[in-house]
PDB file of C-alpha atoms in Angstrom:
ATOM      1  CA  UNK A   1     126.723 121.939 149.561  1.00  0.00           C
ATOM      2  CA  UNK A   2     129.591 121.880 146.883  1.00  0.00           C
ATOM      3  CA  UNK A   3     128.952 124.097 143.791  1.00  0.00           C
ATOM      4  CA  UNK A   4     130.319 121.967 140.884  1.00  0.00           C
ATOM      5  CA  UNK A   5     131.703 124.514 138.191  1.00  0.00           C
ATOM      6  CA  UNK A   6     129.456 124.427 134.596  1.00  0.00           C
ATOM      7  CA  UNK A   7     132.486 122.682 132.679  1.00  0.00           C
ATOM      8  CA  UNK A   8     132.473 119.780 135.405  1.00  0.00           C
ATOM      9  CA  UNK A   9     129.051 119.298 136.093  1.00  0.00           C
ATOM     10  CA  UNK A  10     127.973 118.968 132.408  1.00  0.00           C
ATOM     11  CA  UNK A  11     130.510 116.080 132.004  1.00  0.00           C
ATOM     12  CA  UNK A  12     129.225 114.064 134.531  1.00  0.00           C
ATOM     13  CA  UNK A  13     126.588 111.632 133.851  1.00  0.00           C
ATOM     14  CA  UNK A  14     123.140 112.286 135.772  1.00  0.00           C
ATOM     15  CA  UNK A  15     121.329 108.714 135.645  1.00  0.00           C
ATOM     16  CA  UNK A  16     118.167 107.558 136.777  1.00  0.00           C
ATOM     17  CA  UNK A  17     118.513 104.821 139.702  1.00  0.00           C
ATOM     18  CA  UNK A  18     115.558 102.024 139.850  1.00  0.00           C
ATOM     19  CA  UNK A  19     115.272 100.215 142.773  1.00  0.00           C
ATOM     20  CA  UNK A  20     115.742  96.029 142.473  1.00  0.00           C
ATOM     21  CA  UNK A  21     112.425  95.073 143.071  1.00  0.00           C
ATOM     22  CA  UNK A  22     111.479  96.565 139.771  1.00  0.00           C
ATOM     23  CA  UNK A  23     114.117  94.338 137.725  1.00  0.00           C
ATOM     24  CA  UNK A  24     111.653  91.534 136.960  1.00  0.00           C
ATOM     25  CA  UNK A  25     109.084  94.140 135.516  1.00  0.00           C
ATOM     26  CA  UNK A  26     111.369  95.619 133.681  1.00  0.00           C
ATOM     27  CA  UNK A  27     113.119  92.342 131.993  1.00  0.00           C
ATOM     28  CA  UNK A  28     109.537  91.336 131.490  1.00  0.00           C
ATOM     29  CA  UNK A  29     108.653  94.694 129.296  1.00  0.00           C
ATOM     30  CA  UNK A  30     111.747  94.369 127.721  1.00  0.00           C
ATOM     31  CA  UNK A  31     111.108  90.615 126.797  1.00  0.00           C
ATOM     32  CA  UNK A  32     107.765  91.152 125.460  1.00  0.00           C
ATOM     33  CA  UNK A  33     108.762  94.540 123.486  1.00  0.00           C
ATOM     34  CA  UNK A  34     111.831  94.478 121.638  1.00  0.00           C
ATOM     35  CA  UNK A  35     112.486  97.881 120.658  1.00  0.00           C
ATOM     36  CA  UNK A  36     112.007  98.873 124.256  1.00  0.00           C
ATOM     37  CA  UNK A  37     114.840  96.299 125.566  1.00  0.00           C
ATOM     38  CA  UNK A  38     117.858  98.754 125.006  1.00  0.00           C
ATOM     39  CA  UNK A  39     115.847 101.517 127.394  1.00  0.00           C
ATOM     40  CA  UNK A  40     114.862  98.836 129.906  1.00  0.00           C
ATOM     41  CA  UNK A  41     118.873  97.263 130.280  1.00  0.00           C
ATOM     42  CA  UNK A  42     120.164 100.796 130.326  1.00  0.00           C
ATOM     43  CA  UNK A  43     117.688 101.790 133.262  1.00  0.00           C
ATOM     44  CA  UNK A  44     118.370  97.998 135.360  1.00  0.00           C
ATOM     45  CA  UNK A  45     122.356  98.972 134.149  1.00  0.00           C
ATOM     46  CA  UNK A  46     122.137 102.118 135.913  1.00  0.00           C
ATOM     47  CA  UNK A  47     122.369 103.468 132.256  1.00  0.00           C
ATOM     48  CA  UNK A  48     119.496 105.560 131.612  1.00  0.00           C
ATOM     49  CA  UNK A  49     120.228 109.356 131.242  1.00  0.00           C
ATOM     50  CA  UNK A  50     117.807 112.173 130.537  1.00  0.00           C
ATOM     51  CA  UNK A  51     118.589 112.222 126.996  1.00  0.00           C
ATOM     52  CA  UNK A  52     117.851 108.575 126.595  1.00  0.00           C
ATOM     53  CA  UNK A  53     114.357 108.933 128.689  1.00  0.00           C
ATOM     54  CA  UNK A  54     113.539 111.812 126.405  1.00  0.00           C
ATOM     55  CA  UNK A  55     114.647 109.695 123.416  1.00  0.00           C
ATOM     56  CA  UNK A  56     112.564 106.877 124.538  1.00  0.00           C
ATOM     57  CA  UNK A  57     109.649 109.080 125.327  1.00  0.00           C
ATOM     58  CA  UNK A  58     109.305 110.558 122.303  1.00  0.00           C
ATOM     59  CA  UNK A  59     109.532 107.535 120.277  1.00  0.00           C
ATOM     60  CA  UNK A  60     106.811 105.525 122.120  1.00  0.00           C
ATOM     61  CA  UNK A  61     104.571 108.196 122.556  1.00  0.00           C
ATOM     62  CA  UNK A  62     100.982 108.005 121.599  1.00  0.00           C
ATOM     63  CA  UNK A  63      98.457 110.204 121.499  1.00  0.00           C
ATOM     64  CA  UNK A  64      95.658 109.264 124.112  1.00  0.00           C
ATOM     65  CA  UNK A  65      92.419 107.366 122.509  1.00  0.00           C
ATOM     66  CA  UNK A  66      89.051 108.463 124.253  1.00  0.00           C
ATOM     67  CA  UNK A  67      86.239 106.183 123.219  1.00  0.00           C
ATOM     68  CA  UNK A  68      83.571 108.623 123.591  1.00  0.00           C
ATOM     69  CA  UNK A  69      80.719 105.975 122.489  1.00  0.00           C
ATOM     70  CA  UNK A  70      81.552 104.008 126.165  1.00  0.00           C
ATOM     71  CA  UNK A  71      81.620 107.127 128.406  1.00  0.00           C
ATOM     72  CA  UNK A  72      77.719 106.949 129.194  1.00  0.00           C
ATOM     73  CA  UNK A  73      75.762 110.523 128.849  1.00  0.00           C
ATOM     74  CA  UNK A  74      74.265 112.046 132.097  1.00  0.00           C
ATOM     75  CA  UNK A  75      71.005 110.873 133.048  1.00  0.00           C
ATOM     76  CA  UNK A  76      68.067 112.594 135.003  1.00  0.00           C
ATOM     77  CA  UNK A  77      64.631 110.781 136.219  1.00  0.00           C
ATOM     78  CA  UNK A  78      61.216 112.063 135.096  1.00  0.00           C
ATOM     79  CA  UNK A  79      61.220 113.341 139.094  1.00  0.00           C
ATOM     80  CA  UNK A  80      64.825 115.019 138.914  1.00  0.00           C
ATOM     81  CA  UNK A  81      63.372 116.794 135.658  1.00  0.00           C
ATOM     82  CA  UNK A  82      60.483 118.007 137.331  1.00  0.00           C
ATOM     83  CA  UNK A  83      62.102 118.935 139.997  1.00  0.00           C
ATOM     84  CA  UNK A  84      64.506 121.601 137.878  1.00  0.00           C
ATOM     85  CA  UNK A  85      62.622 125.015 138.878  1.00  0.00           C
ATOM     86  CA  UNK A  86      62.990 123.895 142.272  1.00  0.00           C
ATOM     87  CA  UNK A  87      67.035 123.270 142.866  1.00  0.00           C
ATOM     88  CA  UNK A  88      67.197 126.523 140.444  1.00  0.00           C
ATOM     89  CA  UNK A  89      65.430 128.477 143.079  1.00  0.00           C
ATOM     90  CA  UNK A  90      67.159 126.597 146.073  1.00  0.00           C
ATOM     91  CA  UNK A  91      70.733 127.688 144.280  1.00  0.00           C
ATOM     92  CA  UNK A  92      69.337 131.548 144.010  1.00  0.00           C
ATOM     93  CA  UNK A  93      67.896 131.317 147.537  1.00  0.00           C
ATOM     94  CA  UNK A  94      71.507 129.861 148.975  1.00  0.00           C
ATOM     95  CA  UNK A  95      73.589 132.348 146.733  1.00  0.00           C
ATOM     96  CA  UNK A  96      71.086 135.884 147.626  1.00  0.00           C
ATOM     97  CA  UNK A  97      71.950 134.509 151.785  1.00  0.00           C
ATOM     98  CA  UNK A  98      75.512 134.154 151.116  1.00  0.00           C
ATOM     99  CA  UNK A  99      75.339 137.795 149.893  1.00  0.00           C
ATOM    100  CA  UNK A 100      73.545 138.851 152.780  1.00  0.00           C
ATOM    101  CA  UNK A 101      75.805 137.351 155.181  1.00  0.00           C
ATOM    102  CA  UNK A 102      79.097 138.485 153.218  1.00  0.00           C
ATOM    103  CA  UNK A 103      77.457 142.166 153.380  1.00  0.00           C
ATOM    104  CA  UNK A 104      76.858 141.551 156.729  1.00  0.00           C
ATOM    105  CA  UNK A 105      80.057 140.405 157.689  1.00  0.00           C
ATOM    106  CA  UNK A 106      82.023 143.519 156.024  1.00  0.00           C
ATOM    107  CA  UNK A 107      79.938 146.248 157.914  1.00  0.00           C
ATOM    108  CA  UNK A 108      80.247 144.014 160.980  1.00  0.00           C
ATOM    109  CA  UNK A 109      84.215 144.210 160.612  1.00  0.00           C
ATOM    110  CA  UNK A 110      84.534 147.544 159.023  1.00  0.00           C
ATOM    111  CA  UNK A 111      82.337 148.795 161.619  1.00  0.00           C
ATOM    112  CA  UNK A 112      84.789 147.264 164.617  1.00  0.00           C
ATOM    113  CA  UNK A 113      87.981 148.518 162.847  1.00  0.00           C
ATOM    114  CA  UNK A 114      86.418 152.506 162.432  1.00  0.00           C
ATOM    115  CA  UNK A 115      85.287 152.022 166.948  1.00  0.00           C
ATOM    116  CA  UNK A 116      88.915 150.496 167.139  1.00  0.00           C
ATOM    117  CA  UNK A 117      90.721 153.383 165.512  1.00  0.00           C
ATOM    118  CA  UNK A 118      88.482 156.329 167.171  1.00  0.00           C
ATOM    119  CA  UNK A 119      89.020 154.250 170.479  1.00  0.00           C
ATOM    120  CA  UNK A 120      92.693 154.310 169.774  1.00  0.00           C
ATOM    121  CA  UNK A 121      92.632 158.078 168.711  1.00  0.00           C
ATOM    122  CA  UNK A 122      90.943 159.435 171.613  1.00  0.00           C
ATOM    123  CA  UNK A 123      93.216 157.324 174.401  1.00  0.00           C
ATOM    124  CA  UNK A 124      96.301 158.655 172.500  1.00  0.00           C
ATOM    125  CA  UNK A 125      95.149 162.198 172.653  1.00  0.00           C
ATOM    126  CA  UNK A 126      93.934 161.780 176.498  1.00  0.00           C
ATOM    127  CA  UNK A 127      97.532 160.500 176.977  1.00  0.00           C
ATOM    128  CA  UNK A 128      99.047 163.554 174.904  1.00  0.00           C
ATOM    129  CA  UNK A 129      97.392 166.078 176.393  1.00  0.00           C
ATOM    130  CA  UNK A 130      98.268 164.444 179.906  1.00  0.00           C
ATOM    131  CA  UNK A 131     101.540 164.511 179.109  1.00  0.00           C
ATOM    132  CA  UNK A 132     101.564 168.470 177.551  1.00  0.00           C
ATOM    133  CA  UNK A 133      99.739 169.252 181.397  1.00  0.00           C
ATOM    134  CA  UNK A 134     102.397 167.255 183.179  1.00  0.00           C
ATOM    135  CA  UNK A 135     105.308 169.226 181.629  1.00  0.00           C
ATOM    136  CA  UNK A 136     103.077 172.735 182.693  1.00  0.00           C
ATOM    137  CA  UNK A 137     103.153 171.691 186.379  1.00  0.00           C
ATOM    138  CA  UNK A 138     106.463 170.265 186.423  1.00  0.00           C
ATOM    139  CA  UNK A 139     107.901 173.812 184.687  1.00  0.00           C
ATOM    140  CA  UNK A 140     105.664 175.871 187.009  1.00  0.00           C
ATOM    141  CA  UNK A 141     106.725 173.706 189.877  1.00  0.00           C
ATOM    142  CA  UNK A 142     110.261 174.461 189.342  1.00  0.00           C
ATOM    143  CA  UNK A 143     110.068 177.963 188.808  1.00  0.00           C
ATOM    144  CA  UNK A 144     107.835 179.012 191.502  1.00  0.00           C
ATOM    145  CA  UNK A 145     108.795 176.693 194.391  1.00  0.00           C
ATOM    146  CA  UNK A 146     112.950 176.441 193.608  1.00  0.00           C
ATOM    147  CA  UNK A 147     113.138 175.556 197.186  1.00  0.00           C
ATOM    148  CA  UNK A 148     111.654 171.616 196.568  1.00  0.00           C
ATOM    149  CA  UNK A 149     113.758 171.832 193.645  1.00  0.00           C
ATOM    150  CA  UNK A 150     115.631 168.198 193.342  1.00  0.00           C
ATOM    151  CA  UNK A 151     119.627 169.208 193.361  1.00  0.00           C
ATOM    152  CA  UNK A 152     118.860 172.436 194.501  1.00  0.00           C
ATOM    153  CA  UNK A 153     122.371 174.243 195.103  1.00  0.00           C
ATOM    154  CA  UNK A 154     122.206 177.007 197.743  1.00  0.00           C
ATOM    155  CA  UNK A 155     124.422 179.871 196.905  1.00  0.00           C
ATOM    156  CA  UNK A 156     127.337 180.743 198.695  1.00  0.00           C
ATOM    157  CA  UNK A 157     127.540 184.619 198.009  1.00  0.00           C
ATOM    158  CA  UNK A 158     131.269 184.829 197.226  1.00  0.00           C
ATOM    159  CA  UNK A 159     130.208 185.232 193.316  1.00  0.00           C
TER     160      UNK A 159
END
């Protein structure tokens, strides 16, 4: 990718591209709502620019309207209101197992990692202390049998 230097790439015009299909919509909205026909010929134009969006944005803006009379209240049977104490209980039942098993489920792991690491441990040290042995025979070997030595050079008696 080309990196376009700040003093070029602020000149040049970033627009926002609408497919075709959308052209009948758009002369439509613009038809039916004349302050919004400039925005909607600059965006089928090829036009549009951020700054114009924003513009536009701003000045059509309105703030949400919630009709809170139509959005119906929750409603519970006479059975559903009896039955209250019960789903409390059932939610303290389900939440004291979950504890259980999460406790469960950390001792269960933090109980395989502690075998894992003393496992670990003790084969390292077996193989440590194999290897500290091996180097005894191997330096005992050499000096008390030089005559298996490996490269052994027989002297000549001229020195």
């Amino acid at each position: 990718p080309v990196s376009l230097p700040p003093e070029v790439s602020t000149n040049i015009r970033h627009t926002y591209y609408v497919p075709p299909q959308y052209y009948p919509f758009l002369k439509k909205l613009g038809d039916d709502t004349p302050e919004l026909k400039p925005y909607t010929d600059k965006l089928m134009n090829g036009q549009m620019t951020f700054f114009d969006y924003e513009e536009m944005f701003y000045k059509f803006a309105k703030p949400l309207k919630v009709h809170r009379s139509q959005i119906p209240m929750p409603y519970r049977t006479e059975e559903e209101i009896k039955k209250t104490a019960e789903v409390t209980w059932e939610g303290k039942w389900l939440s004291y197992r979950q504890r259980v098993w999460g406790d469960y489920q950390t001792q269960h792991h933090v109980r395989d990692f502690m075998v894992g690491m003393a496992l670990g441990t003790f084969f390292s040290w077996i193989g440590v202390q194999h290897m500290k042995q091996y180097r005894v025979d191997m330096k005992l070997f050499y000096l008390e049998a030089p005559e298996h030595k490996i490269n052994w050079v027989k002297p000549r008696g001229d020195l």
